[in-house]
């Protein structure tokens, strides 16, 4: 059994695990539904039948799961007592700072080092080792996991010793992305209803003031009305906006734009769009304007 | 008297006029307060005592003034009857599509060609001929003013034959900028109150997902708390958000984020911040969080 | 020809004019579409073919029209010069304070007294002389029109000598009504989706904390899904919310709830609901929740 | 020891307990800080040193505590096993439907009957037995507690057999109250900045369209700027708005007005107003307008 365990083989986790294997790391992998773990066997990974069996004493555990509940459930007492003392948990999921604080504490009690390292980037970036990583935790532990981070990311940003800090940064970043999607959805619907070609508007913006990946890629999805397959699902986006609001509550930070986004996502979920890409909140904006879904053929008549 | 008249020598207009003079164009310049026109005499411009005296029959008029009212007042019947027939009005101010439509009509009645060409960029960009230009109007007229546009901008984006279209694009763009400022103000206050250094958060974002001028420059102003002197005043920003909302009303486009911005700007105006840079809406967000104005020394005690 | 002219025979104006006739006042009536004026002939009114013909020198003019534009167009120079000097214009439409200020000024120039007196109440209340009246203007003029006010209203509230004040009060009141509709729409959808009978919730509220006409009547319309025929159309409600926002802008008063309402009404207009009652913004809230329109039969399936 | 235990002697709980004693019920009372329990000794109550000691097998327990956490902590396994089987828990606190569902389940496991019965009304109403009660639970259990309810309330509204339903109704009601406060705060600031006396505006509204307790009493507090002592604290109001939003999330009900309220309360909390009455969100609206705190003397100068 190798000394790096990897839990969570969703779209992102799978791409990250493959990348680590390609970079020469030996992984024992675990996923709630076992078939995904077996897929990685061909790439040299060792599938584990249970979380406890995947981790080794004093070794490293990487987790990449979908939400706070899944993470808390997965890294339980049995896993921690097998991993510690001196094991490392490199926690890469997008979870709340509150969960990070709680886990950091429970890990310390077992002498396991907890490093938070949420990531920015879609599955393609993960597959190419081009993620952006936000890391926070004890300095010596961050040094220890550095080779793993370098295999996965094109850049590592350090936010100090409190793990929760990295989670706050990740939430702030996802909030900014959701805000940019909302802003583009509103601006492009104004243009379209005002008789201007939204593609031309997007081209101008994406080449000039907003010549950056978020506006270029998400803007293109909006003007093309292409919301499936999802790079990041609307349901997961809704979860992250919720985490932003929860953190804002806890810190007493009014965030009216986050509040507006929460309602936009709720409306989209309530109307069955959870499985589309999160740019599909633009469909709700189109309906708000009385405009047609761009992915549908025009109605006859 | 040259055949290009230039009206409006505010921060932007002045820089644009200088740039045109440097590119070899001969300008007759007019400003409501005459001293600014005389400043340009040294650069080779001919100051005019009144709008009518500045324009020549069949010539070109460029306008760059602060709002709809100023533009409507400046380009009156006397000016138009002197300019037409076959004169051109290159209208570069940020005004409403409604004003553009009204002016296009009144110009046509006098056989004057109306081209809308609002610009993106701050005074420094104008001085360097690095503006981004959004042009709309009759094809032959756009050809006629092309040398002027090329002297002022690093890129020209064409939005067809209806002048109002260019104004809608400009408003959509300014809305996106204001939305990005709001989003950053909220995100950075969350980070700061959550114990994370906002400068480090901004650095990450501006180098990765949001590596584009708006997030880099405006974000820096926010984290540094540097809101004066204004590159673009909060009062003018408020005016543009108002134009966005007015246009959205007219087109029946609900824009909740624009509504939120309108209130943020109103609150800032009502609290005496109209002369700061429009990034200073971030100060209101700091107050919302119970945080100190970053430009003030910490209170003793 | 009698000495009271009445302009504007929409749903409200008609009921008010009938009430005045029944109270013994002699009216000369004018409406843009003449047939309505002839309807009143049977009740003893004198139809006039034009606004000028309806008014008498030094007499009284009552106006009740649908918006600022209609009022400004109707009471033009010809009407004022015929009415003044010492005529009175009792202006009862819901218009902006800005229009009130402008009209007060133009009337003064013609020595016509301008009294603003917008009303609260639906057509049934107008027919019964049960309106609530908000009056503002010169004291002596208010005395002069008092018999007319008493015929139309069950209560007269005086807001001083500046006519615009009464219009601000009317807008504040309509804003509060729209806010109450919005609040009920949200609360009742929460109850319904949470498995609680909205009728029972409304009954509790309307009998206890909110035992007042607005919550009783508008709440009933919402729980019954009965939005047609309109007592007050959604399109007119949208106009009033717009006037609230315009006034708030002019006074630098951020009103986030008014902003939210503006978007709710815009979304409703853009989706073809302008002719329903303004409580029909509740239909948009139902769609937001993914719930069925209560006035439609359940879909088969 | 009597057969009714009463837990929670805050402002509301104390008034309700006194009322029950005056109506002839025998109470054993418990409060986290014991001195309050002793205050009731003079009225005939029996103070208990611990929750377990207060309840009797098969008896009745009434709880009135400040939040979900307090309620969950108080009614633990020891209390339930002593109370059941066939004991009744009459749960009157404002808590989330989620907590109600969880408690109903844990009670059933111990054969204890759980009835939710949150209340509307301030401490004065509680002292006078004039609360409005929203009850939900098993029919036979509701019958059993009816004498207690009749002693405390002037009206009992029944929302069926699912306890959580009553909690949803209570949250919907508190949301409507907070929305009415927000609406009045905005409307009255518009009037005041527009030069109209807010007292006169409030008088009109409270006597006509909004002639009901919420608008009368809360509106008066706003125009008088009287926010202390609190009838219901802003911090508790913030908690209830949070519960509304949490419930709305769980039910996928977008509630933009609730989102706006959440930010208004957060801003007020972050600026140190948690201990004022919840109508004090009007102070934030005044600041938004650049207006002075009405409870402060005008600044010299």
Tab-separated table of C-alpha atoms in Angstrom, chain D residues 2-101:
chain	number	residue	atom	x	y	z
D	2	UNK	CA	-47.441	20.217	40.222
D	3	UNK	CA	-47.915	18.523	36.892
D	4	UNK	CA	-46.989	21.461	34.652
D	5	UNK	CA	-43.316	22.272	34.235
D	6	UNK	CA	-42.348	25.574	32.623
D	7	UNK	CA	-38.854	26.136	31.203
D	8	UNK	CA	-37.547	29.534	30.115
D	9	UNK	CA	-38.215	32.687	32.085
D	10	UNK	CA	-37.075	35.406	29.723
D	11	UNK	CA	-39.291	38.449	29.160
D	12	UNK	CA	-41.927	36.416	27.338
D	13	UNK	CA	-41.678	33.217	29.356
D	14	UNK	CA	-41.949	35.088	32.647
D	15	UNK	CA	-45.106	36.885	31.575
D	16	UNK	CA	-46.660	33.663	30.308
D	17	UNK	CA	-45.806	31.771	33.491
D	18	UNK	CA	-47.287	34.518	35.667
D	19	UNK	CA	-50.416	34.422	33.581
D	20	UNK	CA	-50.734	30.650	34.003
D	21	UNK	CA	-50.261	30.958	37.758
D	22	UNK	CA	-52.906	33.655	37.914
D	23	UNK	CA	-55.258	31.397	35.980
D	24	UNK	CA	-54.861	28.798	38.710
D	25	UNK	CA	-52.360	26.426	37.121
D	26	UNK	CA	-49.696	24.983	39.356
D	27	UNK	CA	-46.230	25.340	37.851
D	28	UNK	CA	-42.799	24.003	38.541
D	29	UNK	CA	-40.450	26.447	36.888
D	30	UNK	CA	-36.908	26.162	35.655
D	31	UNK	CA	-34.572	28.749	34.195
D	32	UNK	CA	-30.916	28.500	33.260
D	33	UNK	CA	-30.158	31.328	35.708
D	34	UNK	CA	-31.972	30.279	38.834
D	35	UNK	CA	-32.784	33.700	40.313
D	36	UNK	CA	-35.610	34.207	37.832
D	37	UNK	CA	-37.272	31.001	39.017
D	38	UNK	CA	-37.143	32.219	42.585
D	39	UNK	CA	-38.886	35.454	41.570
D	40	UNK	CA	-41.921	33.340	40.723
D	41	UNK	CA	-41.978	31.621	44.108
D	42	UNK	CA	-43.971	34.507	45.523
D	43	UNK	CA	-46.592	33.890	42.851
D	44	UNK	CA	-46.899	30.288	43.922
D	45	UNK	CA	-44.524	28.560	41.525
D	46	UNK	CA	-42.187	25.834	42.620
D	47	UNK	CA	-38.622	26.531	41.445
D	48	UNK	CA	-36.677	23.498	40.248
D	49	UNK	CA	-32.913	23.139	40.444
D	50	UNK	CA	-32.648	21.202	37.194
D	51	UNK	CA	-34.779	20.404	34.167
D	52	UNK	CA	-35.155	16.754	35.155
D	53	UNK	CA	-36.414	17.678	38.597
D	54	UNK	CA	-39.035	19.956	37.104
D	55	UNK	CA	-40.864	17.416	34.960
D	56	UNK	CA	-43.123	14.612	36.140
D	57	UNK	CA	-43.909	11.314	34.485
D	58	UNK	CA	-46.851	11.664	32.129
D	59	UNK	CA	-47.099	15.362	32.919
D	60	UNK	CA	-46.895	18.483	30.810
D	61	UNK	CA	-43.819	20.515	29.940
D	62	UNK	CA	-44.042	24.017	28.471
D	63	UNK	CA	-40.898	25.527	26.946
D	64	UNK	CA	-40.290	29.151	25.920
D	65	UNK	CA	-36.604	29.712	25.183
D	66	UNK	CA	-34.620	31.980	22.894
D	67	UNK	CA	-33.450	29.731	20.079
D	68	UNK	CA	-33.107	26.294	18.528
D	69	UNK	CA	-29.843	25.517	20.238
D	70	UNK	CA	-31.225	26.351	23.701
D	71	UNK	CA	-34.317	24.242	23.105
D	72	UNK	CA	-32.396	21.234	21.805
D	73	UNK	CA	-29.984	21.419	24.730
D	74	UNK	CA	-32.704	21.797	27.345
D	75	UNK	CA	-34.984	18.988	26.262
D	76	UNK	CA	-32.471	16.194	26.341
D	77	UNK	CA	-32.739	12.480	26.852
D	78	UNK	CA	-32.902	12.712	30.609
D	79	UNK	CA	-35.819	15.129	30.506
D	80	UNK	CA	-37.661	13.060	27.920
D	81	UNK	CA	-37.207	9.780	29.676
D	82	UNK	CA	-38.548	11.296	32.880
D	83	UNK	CA	-41.485	12.969	31.108
D	84	UNK	CA	-42.603	9.987	29.031
D	85	UNK	CA	-44.483	7.887	28.293
D	86	UNK	CA	-47.642	9.858	27.692
D	87	UNK	CA	-46.130	13.139	28.798
D	88	UNK	CA	-46.735	16.239	26.690
D	89	UNK	CA	-44.239	18.812	25.552
D	90	UNK	CA	-45.944	22.078	24.589
D	91	UNK	CA	-43.153	23.800	22.684
D	92	UNK	CA	-43.808	27.542	22.345
D	93	UNK	CA	-40.444	28.999	21.298
D	94	UNK	CA	-39.811	30.427	17.852
D	95	UNK	CA	-37.637	27.730	16.348
D	96	UNK	CA	-37.093	26.300	12.896
D	97	UNK	CA	-39.446	23.719	11.379
D	98	UNK	CA	-36.353	21.535	11.096
D	99	UNK	CA	-35.872	21.586	14.862
D	100	UNK	CA	-39.582	20.904	15.290
D	101	UNK	CA	-39.347	17.849	13.033
